[in-house]
XYZ file of C-alpha atoms in Angstrom:
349
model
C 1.787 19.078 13.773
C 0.990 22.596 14.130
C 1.043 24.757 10.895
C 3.669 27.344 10.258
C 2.612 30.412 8.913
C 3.672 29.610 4.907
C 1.026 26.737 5.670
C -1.554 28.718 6.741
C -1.135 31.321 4.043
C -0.821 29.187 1.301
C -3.362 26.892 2.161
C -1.768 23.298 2.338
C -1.108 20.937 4.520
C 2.284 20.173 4.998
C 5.340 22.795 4.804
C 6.958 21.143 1.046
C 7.512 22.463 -1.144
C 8.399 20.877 -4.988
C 11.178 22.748 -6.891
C 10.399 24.105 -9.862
C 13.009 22.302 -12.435
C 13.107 23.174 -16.275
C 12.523 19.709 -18.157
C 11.394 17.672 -15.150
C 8.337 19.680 -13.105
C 5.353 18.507 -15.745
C 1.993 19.552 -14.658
C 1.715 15.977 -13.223
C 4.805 16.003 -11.083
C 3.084 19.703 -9.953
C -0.005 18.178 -9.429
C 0.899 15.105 -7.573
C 2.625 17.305 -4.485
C -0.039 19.656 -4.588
C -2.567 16.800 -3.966
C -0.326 15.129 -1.509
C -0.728 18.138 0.751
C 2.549 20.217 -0.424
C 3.090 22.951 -3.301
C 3.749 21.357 -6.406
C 5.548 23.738 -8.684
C 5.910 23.757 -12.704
C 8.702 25.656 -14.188
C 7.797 28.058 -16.808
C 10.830 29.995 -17.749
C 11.505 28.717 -21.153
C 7.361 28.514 -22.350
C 6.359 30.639 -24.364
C 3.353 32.919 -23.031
C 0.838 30.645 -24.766
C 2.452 27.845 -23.393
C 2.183 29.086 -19.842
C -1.086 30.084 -20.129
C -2.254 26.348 -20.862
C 0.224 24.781 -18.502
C -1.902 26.850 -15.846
C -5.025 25.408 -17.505
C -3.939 22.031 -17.004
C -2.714 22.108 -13.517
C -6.454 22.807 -12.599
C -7.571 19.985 -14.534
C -5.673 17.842 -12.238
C -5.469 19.728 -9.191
C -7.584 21.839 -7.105
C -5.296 22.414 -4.336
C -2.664 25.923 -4.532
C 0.218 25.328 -6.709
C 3.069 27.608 -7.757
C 4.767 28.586 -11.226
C 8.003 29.984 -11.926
C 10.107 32.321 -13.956
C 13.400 33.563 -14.803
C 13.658 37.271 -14.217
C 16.158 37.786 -17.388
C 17.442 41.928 -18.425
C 16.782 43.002 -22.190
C 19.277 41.165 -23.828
C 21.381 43.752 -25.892
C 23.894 42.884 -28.598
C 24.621 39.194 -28.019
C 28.553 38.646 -27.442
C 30.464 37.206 -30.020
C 29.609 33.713 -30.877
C 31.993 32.125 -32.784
C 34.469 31.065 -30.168
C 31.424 29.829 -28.407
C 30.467 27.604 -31.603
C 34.094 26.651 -32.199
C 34.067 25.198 -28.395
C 30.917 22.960 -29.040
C 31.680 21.982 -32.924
C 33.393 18.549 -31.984
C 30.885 17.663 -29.825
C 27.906 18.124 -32.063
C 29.971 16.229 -34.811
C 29.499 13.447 -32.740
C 25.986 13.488 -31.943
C 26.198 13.847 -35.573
C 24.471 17.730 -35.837
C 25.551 19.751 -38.508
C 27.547 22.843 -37.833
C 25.164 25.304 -35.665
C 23.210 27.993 -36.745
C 22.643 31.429 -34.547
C 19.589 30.714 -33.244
C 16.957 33.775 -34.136
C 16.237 34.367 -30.615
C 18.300 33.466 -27.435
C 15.335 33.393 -25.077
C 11.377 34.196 -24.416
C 10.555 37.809 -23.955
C 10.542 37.920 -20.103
C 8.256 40.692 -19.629
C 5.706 39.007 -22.197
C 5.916 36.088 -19.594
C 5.523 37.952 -16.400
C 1.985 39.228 -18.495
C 1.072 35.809 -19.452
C 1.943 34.761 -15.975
C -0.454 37.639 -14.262
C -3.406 36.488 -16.718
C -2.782 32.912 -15.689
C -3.398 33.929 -11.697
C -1.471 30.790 -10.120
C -2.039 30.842 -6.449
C 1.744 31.061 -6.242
C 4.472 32.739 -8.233
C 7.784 32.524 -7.393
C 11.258 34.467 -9.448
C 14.547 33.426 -9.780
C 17.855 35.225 -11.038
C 16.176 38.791 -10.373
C 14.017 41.168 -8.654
C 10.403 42.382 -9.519
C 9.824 45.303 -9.848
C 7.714 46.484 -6.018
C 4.454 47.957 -8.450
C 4.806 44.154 -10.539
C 4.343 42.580 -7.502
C 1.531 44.730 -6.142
C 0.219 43.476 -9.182
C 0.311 40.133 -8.500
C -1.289 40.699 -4.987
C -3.938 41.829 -6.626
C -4.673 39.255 -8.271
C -4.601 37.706 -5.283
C -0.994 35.519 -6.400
C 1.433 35.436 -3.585
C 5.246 35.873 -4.551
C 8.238 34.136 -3.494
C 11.333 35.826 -4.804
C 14.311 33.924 -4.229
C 17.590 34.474 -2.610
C 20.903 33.636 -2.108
C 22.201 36.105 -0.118
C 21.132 38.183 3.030
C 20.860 41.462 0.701
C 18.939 39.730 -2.071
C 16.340 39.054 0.762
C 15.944 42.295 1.776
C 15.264 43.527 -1.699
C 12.482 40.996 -2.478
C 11.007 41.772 0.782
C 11.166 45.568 0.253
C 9.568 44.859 -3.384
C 6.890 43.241 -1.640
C 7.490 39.315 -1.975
C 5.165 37.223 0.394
C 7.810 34.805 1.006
C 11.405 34.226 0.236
C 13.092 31.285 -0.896
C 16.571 30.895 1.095
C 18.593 28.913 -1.693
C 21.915 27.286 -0.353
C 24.560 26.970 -2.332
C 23.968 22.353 -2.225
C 21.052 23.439 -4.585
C 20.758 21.070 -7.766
C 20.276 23.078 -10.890
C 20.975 27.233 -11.505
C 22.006 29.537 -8.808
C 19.615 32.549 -8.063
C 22.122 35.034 -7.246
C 21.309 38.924 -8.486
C 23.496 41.038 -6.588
C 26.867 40.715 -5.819
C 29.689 38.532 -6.472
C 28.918 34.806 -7.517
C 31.509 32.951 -5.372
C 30.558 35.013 -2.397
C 27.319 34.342 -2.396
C 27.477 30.549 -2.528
C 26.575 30.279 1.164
C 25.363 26.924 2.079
C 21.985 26.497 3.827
C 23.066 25.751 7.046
C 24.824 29.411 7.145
C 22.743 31.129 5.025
C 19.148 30.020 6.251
C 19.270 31.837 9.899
C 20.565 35.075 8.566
C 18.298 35.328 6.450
C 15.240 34.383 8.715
C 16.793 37.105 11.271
C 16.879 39.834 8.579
C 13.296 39.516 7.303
C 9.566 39.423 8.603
C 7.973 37.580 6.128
C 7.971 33.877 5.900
C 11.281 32.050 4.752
C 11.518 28.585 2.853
C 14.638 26.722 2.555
C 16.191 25.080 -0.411
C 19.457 23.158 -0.826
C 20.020 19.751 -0.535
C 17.237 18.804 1.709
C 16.202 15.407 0.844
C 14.302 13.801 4.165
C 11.924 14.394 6.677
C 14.997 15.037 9.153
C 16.432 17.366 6.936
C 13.046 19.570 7.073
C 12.812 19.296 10.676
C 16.475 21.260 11.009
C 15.395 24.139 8.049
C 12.226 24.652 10.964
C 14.713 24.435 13.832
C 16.646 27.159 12.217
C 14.116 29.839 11.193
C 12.426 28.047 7.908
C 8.684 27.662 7.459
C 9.141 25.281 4.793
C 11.533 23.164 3.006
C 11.618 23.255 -1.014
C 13.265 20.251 -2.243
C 13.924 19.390 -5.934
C 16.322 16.641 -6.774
C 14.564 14.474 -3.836
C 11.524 15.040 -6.690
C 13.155 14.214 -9.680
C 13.302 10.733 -8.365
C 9.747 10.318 -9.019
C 8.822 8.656 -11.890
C 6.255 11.919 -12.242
C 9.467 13.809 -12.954
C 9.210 12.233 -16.554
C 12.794 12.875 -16.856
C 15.135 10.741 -19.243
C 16.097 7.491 -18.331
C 20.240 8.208 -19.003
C 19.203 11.133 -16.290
C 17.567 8.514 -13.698
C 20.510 6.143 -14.297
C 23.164 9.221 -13.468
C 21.165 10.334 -9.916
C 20.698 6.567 -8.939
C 24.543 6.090 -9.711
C 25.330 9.538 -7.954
C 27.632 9.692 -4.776
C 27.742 12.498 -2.036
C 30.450 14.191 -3.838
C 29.575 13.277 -7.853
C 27.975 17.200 -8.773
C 29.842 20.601 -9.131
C 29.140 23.900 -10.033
C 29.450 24.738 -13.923
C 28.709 27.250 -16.258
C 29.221 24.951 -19.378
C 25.823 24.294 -20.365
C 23.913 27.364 -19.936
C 26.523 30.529 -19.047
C 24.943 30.468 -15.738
C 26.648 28.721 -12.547
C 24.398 25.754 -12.147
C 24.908 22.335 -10.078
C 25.123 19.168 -11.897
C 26.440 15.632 -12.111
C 29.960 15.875 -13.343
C 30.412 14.224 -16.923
C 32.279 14.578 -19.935
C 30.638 17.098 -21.252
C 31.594 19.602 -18.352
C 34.951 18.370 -17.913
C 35.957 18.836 -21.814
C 34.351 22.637 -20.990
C 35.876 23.179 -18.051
C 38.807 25.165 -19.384
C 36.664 27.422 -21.359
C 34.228 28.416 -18.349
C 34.997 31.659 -18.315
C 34.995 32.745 -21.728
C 32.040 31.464 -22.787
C 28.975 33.384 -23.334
C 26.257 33.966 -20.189
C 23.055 32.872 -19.578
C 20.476 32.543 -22.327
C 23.334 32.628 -24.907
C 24.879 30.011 -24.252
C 21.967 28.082 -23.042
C 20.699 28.621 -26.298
C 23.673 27.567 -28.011
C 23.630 24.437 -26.511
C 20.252 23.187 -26.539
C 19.852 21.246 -29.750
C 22.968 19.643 -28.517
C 21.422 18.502 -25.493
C 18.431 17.370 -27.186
C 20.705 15.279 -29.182
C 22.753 13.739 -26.633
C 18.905 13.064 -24.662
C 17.832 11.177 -27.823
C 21.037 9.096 -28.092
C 20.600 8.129 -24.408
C 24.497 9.855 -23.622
C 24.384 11.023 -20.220
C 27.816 11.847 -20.747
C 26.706 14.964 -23.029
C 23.223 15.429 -20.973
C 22.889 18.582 -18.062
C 22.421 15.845 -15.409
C 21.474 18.848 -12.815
C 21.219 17.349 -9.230
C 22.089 19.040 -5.835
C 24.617 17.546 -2.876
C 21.740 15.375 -1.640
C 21.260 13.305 -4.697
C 22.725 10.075 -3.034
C 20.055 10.389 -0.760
C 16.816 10.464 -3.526
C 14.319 7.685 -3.522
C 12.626 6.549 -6.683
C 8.981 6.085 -5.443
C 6.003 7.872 -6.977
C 5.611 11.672 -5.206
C 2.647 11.237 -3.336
C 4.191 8.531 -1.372
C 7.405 10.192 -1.446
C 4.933 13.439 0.548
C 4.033 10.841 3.320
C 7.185 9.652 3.822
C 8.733 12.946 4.310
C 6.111 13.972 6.355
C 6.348 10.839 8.503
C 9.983 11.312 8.879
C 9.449 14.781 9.764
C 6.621 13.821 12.399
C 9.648 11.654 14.098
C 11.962 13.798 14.044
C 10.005 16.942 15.923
């Protein structure tokens, strides 16, 4: 099959790409695609700069094929809102993880412009943003250093911007995505366009190359994001499958259990509108969506509850984050997960 031009730039061999997923994109996962012939990706949004700076290490230990970190593009966090309704919300369910009452945590979040830093000194071949824009002299930064950005977007304007910052590529991010939404600009429920909408409009409105994201979970599935403008399909709950993934068995259980309609949208877990498996744990929330702090307070809030719930093996309590495709995933190692997607794909073109 005949490259596309995110191929030729990037320097692999098929046009997938691995999603970058907090908690399940190790530096194996990353490294698996990469050698398989797609982009593995590692997320690095909650490592500290240290931390990023030897995931980067590693990846090269195992791979010497282009791979791609990412970060969250979070504002200066001012005055946190108040907490204590927050707290109040979650006390019953730490109770019975049995956690003692919370503390404020001393910070809510990494210093994001200490990881963009890190991130320049660690000189992935490919860095890609989510829930923000860089600003245009960051980026020429990062072309310097010969990194090529993918800023991703939900929206047609959100495109524009990363492309008039300077991005490389942008990430077209339907609203069937497993995991947070990207959106930057705008209204949230407005800009939860699915692919199949969103992908040509945004492939009309820029030159540079586009990759789609959002529920795409077989070889067919990558052969319409090319039909319809895309020069590469990024898939991530089709990789959590993988026993790379190294995610938590209760969390393998839930996305082998899944159905087509099993996942909604919540803010519960981390004040952000992210797609998950629906379980107790949102449901009991789900009243309180609105009031409760945004993203990383709440995130924050929430973690060591999480943790807990991960330990105890209760899915019910767990951020089971999976798109609309997740009845579709197939537990088989990623490599062989790469040649069957590019088989199917092969077929289907």
């Amino acid at each position: 099959m005949q490259k596309t031009q995110f191929q030729s730039a990037v320097g692999i061999a098929h046009p997938i790409v691995q999603g970058p997923m907090n908690g399940a994109s190790p530096p194996a996962l990353a490294a698996a695609v990469s050698n398989a012939g797609g982009l593995g990706s590692c997320a690095a949004a909650l490592l500290a700069p240290s931390a990023i700076l030897e995931t980067a290490a590693h990846l090269r230990t195992l791979t010497d094929q282009p791979f791609n970190m990412n970060l969250f593009l979070l504002p200066e966090l001012q005055t946190p809102p108040a907490l204590e309704q927050a707290q109040a919300l979650l006390q019953p369910l730490r109770e019975e993880l049995g956690l003692p009452p919370a503390q404020t945590p001393q910070r809510f979040s990494e210093n994001c412009r200490d990881q963009v830093a890190a991130l320049l000194e660690a000189a992935p071949p490919v860095a890609s943003f989510t829930f923000g824009l860089l600003d245009a002299e960051v980026v020429r930064q990062f072309r310097k250093k010969d990194i090529q950005v993918i800023g991703t977007a939900t929206t047609v304007a959100e495109a524009r911007a990363w492309e008039e910052a300077g991005a490389d590529f942008i990430c077209a991010l339907g609203s069937e995505a497993g995991g947070h939404r990207a959106t930057f600009l705008g209204d949230f429920e407005q800009s939860c366009i699915g692919l199949m909408a969103l992908l040509p409009q945004v492939a009309h409105a820029v030159r540079v190359p586009v990759i789609a994201a959002g529920g795409l979970m077989s070889g067919r599935a990558i052969a319409a994001a090319l039909l319809l403008g895309a020069q590469a399909a990024q898939m991530g709950t089709a990789f959590l499958c993988c026993p790379e993934s190294g995610i938590a068995p209760a969390w393998r259980a839930a996305l082998a259990a899944a159905r087509d309609d099993s996942t909604r949208l919540t803010r519960s877990f981390s004040g952000r509108w992210a797609r998950g498996i629906v379980n107790e744990f949102m449901e009991r929330m789900r009243p309180f969506e609105q009031v409760l702090p945004g993203y990383p307070v709440q995130n924050a809030l929430t973690t060591e509850l999480r943790q807990a719930a991960t330990r105890a093996g209760r899915p019910d309590l767990m951020s089971l984050w999976a798109g609309q495709g997740v009845a579709m995933g197939r537990p088989m190692p990623a490599a062989q997960l790469v040649d069957t997607l590019v088989e199917e794909l092969r077929l289907a073109r």
